[in-house]
CSV table of C-alpha atoms in Angstrom, one decimal:
chain,number,residue,atom,x,y,z
A,1,MET,CA,0.0,0.0,0.0
A,2,LEU,CA,2.8,2.4,0.9
A,3,SER,CA,4.7,1.6,-2.2
A,4,LEU,CA,1.7,2.5,-4.3
A,5,ARG,CA,1.5,5.8,-2.4
A,6,LEU,CA,5.2,6.4,-3.3
A,7,VAL,CA,4.5,5.5,-6.9
A,8,HIS,CA,1.8,8.1,-7.0
A,9,LEU,CA,4.0,10.7,-5.3
A,10,LEU,CA,6.9,9.9,-7.7
A,11,ASP,CA,4.5,10.3,-10.7
A,12,ALA,CA,3.2,13.6,-9.3
A,13,HIS,CA,6.6,15.1,-8.4
A,14,ARG,CA,8.9,13.4,-10.9
A,15,GLU,CA,9.7,16.7,-12.7
A,16,ARG,CA,10.7,18.4,-9.5
A,17,LEU,CA,12.8,15.4,-8.3
A,18,ALA,CA,14.6,15.1,-11.7
A,19,ASP,CA,15.3,18.9,-11.8
A,20,SER,CA,16.8,18.7,-8.3
A,21,LEU,CA,18.9,15.8,-9.3
A,22,PHE,CA,20.0,17.5,-12.6
A,23,GLU,CA,21.2,20.6,-10.7
A,24,LEU,CA,22.9,18.6,-8.0
A,25,VAL,CA,24.8,16.5,-10.4
A,26,LEU,CA,25.9,19.5,-12.4
A,27,ARG,CA,27.1,21.4,-9.3
A,28,SER,CA,28.8,18.5,-7.6
A,29,PRO,CA,32.6,18.2,-8.0
A,30,GLU,CA,32.2,14.5,-7.3
A,31,CYS,CA,30.1,14.2,-10.5
A,32,ALA,CA,32.2,16.6,-12.7
A,33,ASP,CA,32.7,14.0,-15.4
A,34,PHE,CA,29.0,14.3,-16.2
A,35,HIS,CA,29.9,17.6,-18.0
A,36,LYS,CA,31.1,15.2,-20.7
A,37,VAL,CA,27.5,14.0,-21.2
A,38,PRO,CA,25.3,16.2,-23.4
A,39,ARG,CA,23.1,18.3,-21.2
A,40,ASP,CA,19.9,17.2,-22.8
A,41,HIS,CA,20.8,13.5,-22.5
A,42,LEU,CA,21.7,14.0,-18.9
A,43,GLU,CA,18.4,15.7,-18.2
A,44,VAL,CA,16.5,12.8,-19.8
A,45,ARG,CA,18.4,10.3,-17.7
A,46,CYS,CA,17.6,12.3,-14.5
A,47,HIS,CA,13.9,11.9,-15.3
A,48,ALA,CA,14.3,8.3,-16.3
A,49,ILE,CA,15.8,7.1,-13.0
A,50,TYR,CA,12.6,8.1,-11.2
A,51,ARG,CA,10.5,6.6,-13.9
A,52,ASP,CA,12.5,3.4,-13.7
A,53,LEU,CA,12.1,3.3,-9.9
A,54,SER,CA,8.4,3.9,-10.2
A,55,ALA,CA,8.0,1.1,-12.7
A,56,TRP,CA,10.2,-1.3,-10.7
A,57,LEU,CA,8.1,-0.6,-7.5
A,58,VAL,CA,5.0,-1.6,-9.5
A,59,ASP,CA,6.2,-4.7,-11.3
A,60,GLY,CA,9.5,-5.6,-9.7
A,61,ALA,CA,11.0,-6.6,-13.1
A,62,GLU,CA,14.7,-6.7,-12.4
A,63,GLY,CA,15.4,-7.8,-16.0
A,64,ASP,CA,14.4,-4.4,-17.4
A,65,ILE,CA,16.6,-2.6,-14.8
A,66,ALA,CA,19.5,-4.9,-15.5
A,67,GLN,CA,19.3,-4.3,-19.2
A,68,ARG,CA,18.8,-0.6,-18.9
A,69,TYR,CA,21.7,0.0,-16.4
A,70,VAL,CA,24.2,-2.3,-18.1
A,71,ALA,CA,23.6,-0.3,-21.3
A,72,LEU,CA,23.9,3.0,-19.3
A,73,GLY,CA,27.1,1.9,-17.6
A,74,PHE,CA,28.6,1.0,-21.0
A,75,GLU,CA,27.5,4.4,-22.4
A,76,ARG,CA,28.9,6.4,-19.6
A,77,ALA,CA,32.2,4.4,-19.8
A,78,ALA,CA,32.4,5.2,-23.5
A,79,GLN,CA,31.8,8.9,-22.6
A,80,HIS,CA,34.8,8.7,-20.1
A,81,VAL,CA,32.6,9.3,-17.1
A,82,ALA,CA,34.6,7.8,-14.1
A,83,LEU,CA,32.7,5.0,-12.4
A,84,SER,CA,33.2,6.9,-9.1
A,85,HIS,CA,31.3,9.8,-10.6
A,86,PHE,CA,28.6,7.6,-11.9
A,87,ILE,CA,28.1,6.0,-8.5
A,88,ARG,CA,28.1,9.4,-6.8
A,89,ALA,CA,25.3,10.4,-9.2
A,90,ILE,CA,23.3,7.4,-8.3
A,91,HIS,CA,23.8,8.2,-4.6
A,92,ALA,CA,22.6,11.8,-5.4
A,93,SER,CA,19.4,10.4,-6.9
A,94,LYS,CA,18.8,8.4,-3.8
A,95,ARG,CA,19.5,11.4,-1.6
A,96,VAL,CA,17.1,13.7,-3.6
A,97,LEU,CA,14.4,11.0,-3.2
A,98,TYR,CA,15.0,10.5,0.5
A,99,ASP,CA,15.0,14.2,1.2
A,100,PHE,CA,11.7,14.4,-0.7
A,101,LEU,CA,10.2,11.5,1.3
A,102,GLU,CA,11.3,13.1,4.6
A,103,MET,CA,9.5,16.3,3.6
A,104,GLU,CA,6.4,14.3,2.6
A,105,GLY,CA,6.3,12.4,5.9
A,106,LEU,CA,5.0,9.0,4.7
A,107,SER,CA,4.6,7.4,8.0
A,108,ASP,CA,2.0,8.7,10.5
A,109,THR,CA,1.4,5.5,12.5
A,110,SER,CA,3.6,2.7,13.7
A,111,ILE,CA,2.2,0.4,11.0
A,112,GLU,CA,3.1,2.9,8.4
A,113,LEU,CA,6.5,3.3,10.0
A,114,GLN,CA,7.1,-0.4,9.6
A,115,ALA,CA,5.9,-0.2,6.0
A,116,SER,CA,8.2,2.8,5.5
A,117,LEU,CA,11.2,0.7,6.7
A,118,GLN,CA,10.3,-2.0,4.2
A,119,LEU,CA,10.0,0.5,1.5
A,120,LEU,CA,13.4,2.0,2.3
A,121,ARG,CA,14.9,-1.5,1.9
A,122,LEU,CA,13.2,-1.8,-1.5
A,123,LEU,CA,14.5,1.6,-2.6
A,124,ASP,CA,18.0,0.7,-1.5
A,125,GLN,CA,17.7,-2.6,-3.5
A,126,PHE,CA,16.8,-0.6,-6.6
A,127,PHE,CA,19.7,1.8,-6.3
A,128,ASP,CA,22.1,-1.0,-5.4
A,129,ASN,CA,21.0,-2.9,-8.4
A,130,ALA,CA,21.4,0.2,-10.6
A,131,ILE,CA,25.0,0.5,-9.4
A,132,TYR,CA,25.7,-3.2,-9.8
A,133,TYR,CA,24.4,-3.4,-13.4
A,134,ALA,CA,26.0,-0.2,-14.5
A,135,SER,CA,29.3,-1.5,-13.1
A,136,ILE,CA,28.8,-4.5,-15.4
A,137,GLY,CA,28.4,-2.1,-18.3
A,138,TYR,CA,31.6,-0.4,-17.4
A,139,GLU,CA,33.4,-3.8,-17.3
A,140,GLN,CA,31.9,-4.7,-20.7
A,141,TYR,CA,33.2,-1.5,-22.2
A,142,ALA,CA,36.7,-2.1,-20.7
A,143,ALA,CA,36.7,-5.6,-22.1
A,144,ARG,CA,35.7,-4.4,-25.5
A,145,LEU,CA,38.3,-1.7,-25.4
A,146,ALA,CA,40.9,-4.3,-24.4
A,147,ARG,CA,39.9,-6.5,-27.3
A,148,VAL,CA,40.1,-3.7,-29.8
A,149,THR,CA,43.5,-2.6,-28.5
A,150,HIS,CA,44.8,-6.1,-28.5
A,151,ALA,CA,43.6,-6.7,-32.1
A,152,ALA,CA,45.3,-3.5,-33.3
């Protein structure tokens, strides 16, 4: 029930969350490599992460997340975005969301508090999976680069 409430909140406030994330990533020295990514593409991805989260909360399809974030990791590696900067950007997206949830005050009762804790575990799982699968994309890019370099 609480996860559906979060999905509705995400859908209603996705623009604001994405805009906050976009600005945070652009301002953060720990995400400086994202200046190598075209601004419009970065903005689209800031919106997509909350859309992905919302969809994952509804259907729990890890396969879609795996495919999307492996490809994204590969793309960021090809753009020479350091993995540490990518991971920091994922952490920033989580921080923006958690700050938003804190302001919304999702838990009024002890039952809702328990549900909120379960929801936080789910959110952590999503962001941890995003990092894991993106790391695989980075590894795939490095392996491809090594094969091309070795063949030359």
